């Protein structure tokens, strides 16, 4: 098995499409990191000078308007006898250069539900494509049959390939998340914004859960493509599920569709919990001002999905897909 | 079942189920390939040769029947014998973006063979110098050579070759033919599936002919084509006189471009008859049936639904 695993890892390493996806999975989080670092950069002297300049322009415009008001007060709806006092009162307002210096501050806890999720989503999709294209190529080129002429224990081959894809996703996910979160942490420290120990713990936990989702996406992509034997078909299935799946769930379960949507469950796993608004039954004659204020569970206006619920959803999905894929690989004729 | 048989299949059947119903590709086929030598596996396109080979190698599941390789039941015990079997099934199938060498390295490493085995295999099939080029840049002949190189990575005791000379130039065909002969002489059992019947006749010691998924004939090539000639080509200076003399002696003759075809399995009678008429032979050549004519007779008869019994073999 170790020998097969090494061969599959070598095969992955030699696949150019996989290498491109791996490169993208490292580069894109780095770009997101750079973008977040830039958007939250500290205010510089140049920024202050620029803000002062904008404030001066604004003050000049204000002065100009007051002058015009004094010359033609009726155009501003002011009686001429009272113009000097009223023009000043109506058109004058305080202008502070600070108003032009608004800059979001780097906060790791905010990034947890923002860019942190985006990074996990991007890397997961790229690793799913890596798992898909890796085995899709084996089917497309026909080289799968050649491989089985050298190792006929099909489940071993399936397992070695799945393990190789999982290890690749684990390694790439680890690097991508380490680059992103490590970079943000370094920027925060460099800006004297030392995050609390709790935030660092939250980041580590979310990164761990994100990593699990990245590995699951890669292995899931591999398992599905091994079963349907085509990269294009797999991408079609995933696209179909993402478009038609929501509509189908919506039609079948009008009140609980979100609970079963892949994105909701993925969010629950990575964030730890996800909540959304639900319409209470008509007989819940309660005027709800606060979404969390309900008279009973039945009349609740907020649905909640825990990390455990999401993990069970994906666990069952992956187990079913993996079993079907391995069984199909073991039994079906190989072209 | 005998220990001497390298490949044994009994009552083999393969059905393909599709939208248009069930198609039977192999129907109650028995196959027996003895150890050593080169065994031809013949049949028209779509007769079930490749399907049979794929079932033997575990790439396709038999609907029914029993198969053994080296006495081991397959596919159940295929892992125990697969290291002794090298095979090229249909067209060569490798990763097009990898070089020939990389493709071979992946296969050899999967069985724990040393990398130098790859160098040897590349040299044996004459791909040295092109082995680092991408597979997709190879000609069909080079792809075939690479596929044969892959079979040599295992140092096999049984080689299954499905149309191995497809796409090769005459020199390449000759090389492969010699390689197959050498392997057979070294004790490797070769199952050679080919459409080039003259080639099979040159290389193979025994053969199996199938049609519509069924066994038509099997046995030694000499037995299949018939051990003795049933007709002779006669060359004489005076063709008309010779024809009269032979006809008078009760022998059927047919004029040909070079002389006469005489239907007889007794050359002495032909020479005696002509000698008595003072006609002196300049040539007497036995006209044997070749494998192609046997193959065409059998497969055409099978297409017409006739039952055929092959000389010296099963039917």
Tab-separated table of C-alpha atoms in Angstrom, chain A residues 19-223:
chain	number	residue	atom	x	y	z
A	19	UNK	CA	0.390	21.570	-10.091
A	20	UNK	CA	-1.434	24.585	-11.526
A	21	UNK	CA	-4.347	24.044	-9.136
A	22	UNK	CA	-1.930	23.680	-6.213
A	23	UNK	CA	-0.164	26.886	-7.226
A	24	UNK	CA	-3.521	28.665	-7.443
A	25	UNK	CA	-4.472	27.328	-4.001
A	26	UNK	CA	-1.386	29.005	-2.528
A	27	UNK	CA	-1.370	32.175	-4.633
A	28	UNK	CA	-5.040	33.118	-4.231
A	29	UNK	CA	-5.001	33.077	-0.379
A	30	UNK	CA	-1.777	35.079	-0.567
A	31	UNK	CA	-3.528	37.652	-2.759
A	32	UNK	CA	-6.485	37.752	-0.354
A	33	UNK	CA	-4.030	38.231	2.520
A	34	UNK	CA	-2.299	41.047	0.655
A	35	UNK	CA	-5.651	42.662	-0.142
A	36	UNK	CA	-6.790	42.501	3.493
A	37	UNK	CA	-3.455	43.827	4.688
A	38	UNK	CA	-3.702	46.708	2.239
A	39	UNK	CA	-7.337	47.525	3.025
A	40	UNK	CA	-6.568	47.650	6.749
A	41	UNK	CA	-3.194	49.384	6.502
A	42	UNK	CA	-2.470	52.013	9.169
A	43	UNK	CA	-3.052	55.688	8.347
A	44	UNK	CA	0.130	57.301	7.080
A	45	UNK	CA	1.296	60.948	7.086
A	46	UNK	CA	0.530	61.085	3.388
A	47	UNK	CA	-3.012	59.868	4.131
A	48	UNK	CA	-3.353	62.600	6.773
A	49	UNK	CA	-2.109	65.273	4.393
A	50	UNK	CA	-4.530	64.003	1.751
A	51	UNK	CA	-7.410	64.088	4.255
A	52	UNK	CA	-6.482	67.640	5.281
A	53	UNK	CA	-6.481	68.629	1.624
A	54	UNK	CA	-9.953	67.145	1.096
A	55	UNK	CA	-11.213	68.848	4.255
A	56	UNK	CA	-9.835	72.173	3.017
A	57	UNK	CA	-11.612	71.721	-0.307
A	58	UNK	CA	-14.823	70.949	1.527
A	59	UNK	CA	-14.427	74.025	3.746
A	60	UNK	CA	-13.743	76.164	0.677
A	61	UNK	CA	-16.913	74.863	-0.975
A	62	UNK	CA	-18.852	75.590	2.233
A	63	UNK	CA	-17.521	79.139	2.352
A	64	UNK	CA	-18.431	79.614	-1.294
A	65	UNK	CA	-22.004	78.468	-0.679
A	66	UNK	CA	-22.388	80.824	2.272
A	67	UNK	CA	-21.114	83.703	0.108
A	68	UNK	CA	-23.656	82.899	-2.571
A	69	UNK	CA	-26.359	82.672	0.067
A	70	UNK	CA	-25.446	86.107	1.380
A	71	UNK	CA	-25.630	87.547	-2.125
A	72	UNK	CA	-28.928	85.892	-3.099
A	73	UNK	CA	-30.582	84.614	0.117
A	74	UNK	CA	-33.964	84.036	-1.534
A	75	UNK	CA	-32.458	81.325	-3.707
A	76	UNK	CA	-31.712	79.500	-0.469
A	77	UNK	CA	-35.212	80.231	0.959
A	78	UNK	CA	-33.901	82.819	3.413
A	79	UNK	CA	-35.307	86.282	3.961
A	80	UNK	CA	-32.745	89.015	3.102
A	81	UNK	CA	-33.093	90.845	6.407
A	82	UNK	CA	-31.984	87.809	8.290
A	83	UNK	CA	-29.450	86.512	5.787
A	84	UNK	CA	-26.186	87.002	7.650
A	85	UNK	CA	-27.256	84.870	10.585
A	86	UNK	CA	-29.369	82.274	8.734
A	87	UNK	CA	-26.931	81.530	5.884
A	88	UNK	CA	-24.163	80.814	8.321
A	89	UNK	CA	-26.456	78.694	10.478
A	90	UNK	CA	-27.914	76.633	7.616
A	91	UNK	CA	-24.901	76.066	5.389
A	92	UNK	CA	-22.126	75.820	7.885
A	93	UNK	CA	-21.172	72.441	9.307
A	94	UNK	CA	-18.068	71.150	10.986
A	95	UNK	CA	-15.423	69.617	8.686
A	96	UNK	CA	-12.880	67.380	10.330
A	97	UNK	CA	-9.984	65.795	8.370
A	98	UNK	CA	-10.587	62.619	10.409
A	99	UNK	CA	-13.788	62.135	8.411
A	100	UNK	CA	-11.612	61.431	5.369
A	101	UNK	CA	-9.371	59.064	7.223
A	102	UNK	CA	-11.772	56.217	7.853
A	103	UNK	CA	-9.835	52.988	7.548
A	104	UNK	CA	-10.995	49.583	8.661
A	105	UNK	CA	-8.707	48.177	11.318
A	106	UNK	CA	-7.295	44.677	11.020
A	107	UNK	CA	-9.264	42.434	13.373
A	108	UNK	CA	-8.753	38.698	13.273
A	109	UNK	CA	-12.175	38.001	14.765
A	110	UNK	CA	-13.799	39.859	11.841
A	111	UNK	CA	-11.669	37.953	9.357
A	112	UNK	CA	-13.009	34.689	10.765
A	113	UNK	CA	-16.394	35.324	9.180
A	114	UNK	CA	-15.053	37.240	6.180
A	115	UNK	CA	-11.885	36.555	4.248
A	116	UNK	CA	-11.134	33.474	6.369
A	117	UNK	CA	-14.227	31.753	4.964
A	118	UNK	CA	-13.407	32.874	1.443
A	119	UNK	CA	-9.952	31.314	1.684
A	120	UNK	CA	-11.377	27.973	2.822
A	121	UNK	CA	-13.983	28.063	0.044
A	122	UNK	CA	-11.422	28.861	-2.674
A	123	UNK	CA	-8.906	26.234	-1.558
A	124	UNK	CA	-11.665	23.616	-1.130
A	125	UNK	CA	-12.972	24.206	-4.665
A	126	UNK	CA	-9.452	24.078	-6.126
A	127	UNK	CA	-8.650	20.846	-4.307
A	128	UNK	CA	-11.953	19.367	-5.411
A	129	UNK	CA	-10.917	20.148	-8.983
A	130	UNK	CA	-7.466	18.637	-8.327
A	131	UNK	CA	-9.016	15.369	-7.094
A	132	UNK	CA	-11.385	15.389	-10.055
A	133	UNK	CA	-8.905	16.137	-12.811
A	134	UNK	CA	-6.321	13.756	-11.357
A	135	UNK	CA	-8.485	10.661	-11.667
A	136	UNK	CA	-10.487	11.989	-14.629
A	137	UNK	CA	-7.259	11.987	-16.606
A	138	UNK	CA	-6.647	8.336	-15.706
A	139	UNK	CA	-10.051	7.469	-17.121
A	140	UNK	CA	-9.793	9.779	-20.121
A	141	UNK	CA	-6.411	8.489	-21.255
A	142	UNK	CA	-7.344	4.868	-20.623
A	143	UNK	CA	-4.247	4.436	-18.460
A	144	UNK	CA	-6.414	3.134	-15.612
A	145	UNK	CA	-6.564	-0.286	-17.289
A	146	UNK	CA	-2.779	-0.310	-17.642
A	147	UNK	CA	-2.411	0.448	-13.947
A	148	UNK	CA	-4.731	-2.444	-13.091
A	149	UNK	CA	-2.612	-4.805	-15.179
A	150	UNK	CA	0.180	-4.145	-12.680
A	151	UNK	CA	-1.885	-3.998	-9.477
A	152	UNK	CA	-5.121	-5.904	-9.829
A	153	UNK	CA	-6.358	-5.344	-6.260
A	154	UNK	CA	-8.768	-2.627	-7.213
A	155	UNK	CA	-9.729	-1.515	-3.725
A	156	UNK	CA	-6.065	-0.994	-2.919
A	157	UNK	CA	-5.667	1.144	-6.007
A	158	UNK	CA	-8.803	3.108	-5.109
A	159	UNK	CA	-7.574	3.561	-1.540
A	160	UNK	CA	-4.065	4.603	-2.577
A	161	UNK	CA	-5.429	7.203	-4.970
A	162	UNK	CA	-7.913	8.524	-2.386
A	163	UNK	CA	-5.175	8.715	0.232
A	164	UNK	CA	-2.857	10.523	-2.170
A	165	UNK	CA	-5.544	13.077	-3.005
A	166	UNK	CA	-6.374	13.502	0.687
A	167	UNK	CA	-2.723	13.996	1.616
A	168	UNK	CA	-2.239	16.485	-1.181
A	169	UNK	CA	-5.278	18.485	-0.035
A	170	UNK	CA	-4.109	18.296	3.570
A	171	UNK	CA	-0.659	19.616	2.673
A	172	UNK	CA	-1.913	22.339	0.353
A	173	UNK	CA	-4.678	23.374	2.771
A	174	UNK	CA	-2.202	23.509	5.611
A	175	UNK	CA	0.162	25.734	3.656
A	176	UNK	CA	-2.620	27.978	2.298
A	177	UNK	CA	-4.245	28.485	5.712
A	178	UNK	CA	-0.869	28.924	7.422
A	179	UNK	CA	0.098	31.567	4.855
A	180	UNK	CA	-3.211	33.397	5.255
A	181	UNK	CA	-3.667	33.291	9.007
A	182	UNK	CA	0.043	33.430	9.784
A	183	UNK	CA	0.318	36.476	7.532
A	184	UNK	CA	-2.657	38.214	9.159
A	185	UNK	CA	-1.262	37.463	12.621
A	186	UNK	CA	2.121	38.844	11.613
A	187	UNK	CA	0.501	42.003	10.228
A	188	UNK	CA	-1.580	42.400	13.401
A	189	UNK	CA	1.502	42.081	15.594
A	190	UNK	CA	3.478	44.451	13.410
A	191	UNK	CA	0.676	46.996	13.868
A	192	UNK	CA	0.588	46.500	17.644
A	193	UNK	CA	-2.823	44.916	17.398
A	194	UNK	CA	-1.993	41.818	19.362
A	195	UNK	CA	-5.084	39.615	19.213
A	196	UNK	CA	-6.341	38.016	22.384
A	197	UNK	CA	-5.556	34.405	23.164
A	198	UNK	CA	-9.208	33.551	22.603
A	199	UNK	CA	-9.170	34.967	19.063
A	200	UNK	CA	-6.020	33.004	18.246
A	201	UNK	CA	-7.694	29.852	19.579
A	202	UNK	CA	-10.784	30.582	17.451
A	203	UNK	CA	-8.593	31.073	14.402
A	204	UNK	CA	-6.781	27.776	15.018
A	205	UNK	CA	-10.058	25.911	15.502
A	206	UNK	CA	-11.673	27.405	12.408
A	207	UNK	CA	-8.539	26.685	10.365
A	208	UNK	CA	-8.657	23.064	11.553
A	209	UNK	CA	-12.306	22.730	10.559
A	210	UNK	CA	-11.567	24.449	7.250
A	211	UNK	CA	-8.748	22.008	6.629
A	212	UNK	CA	-11.119	19.094	7.206
A	213	UNK	CA	-13.539	20.567	4.647
A	214	UNK	CA	-10.714	21.044	2.117
A	215	UNK	CA	-9.653	17.406	2.470
A	216	UNK	CA	-13.282	16.254	2.262
A	217	UNK	CA	-13.822	18.300	-0.917
A	218	UNK	CA	-10.741	16.786	-2.589
A	219	UNK	CA	-11.615	13.206	-1.644
A	220	UNK	CA	-15.268	13.799	-2.566
A	221	UNK	CA	-14.256	15.129	-5.999
A	222	UNK	CA	-12.007	12.123	-6.506
A	223	UNK	CA	-14.690	9.648	-5.382
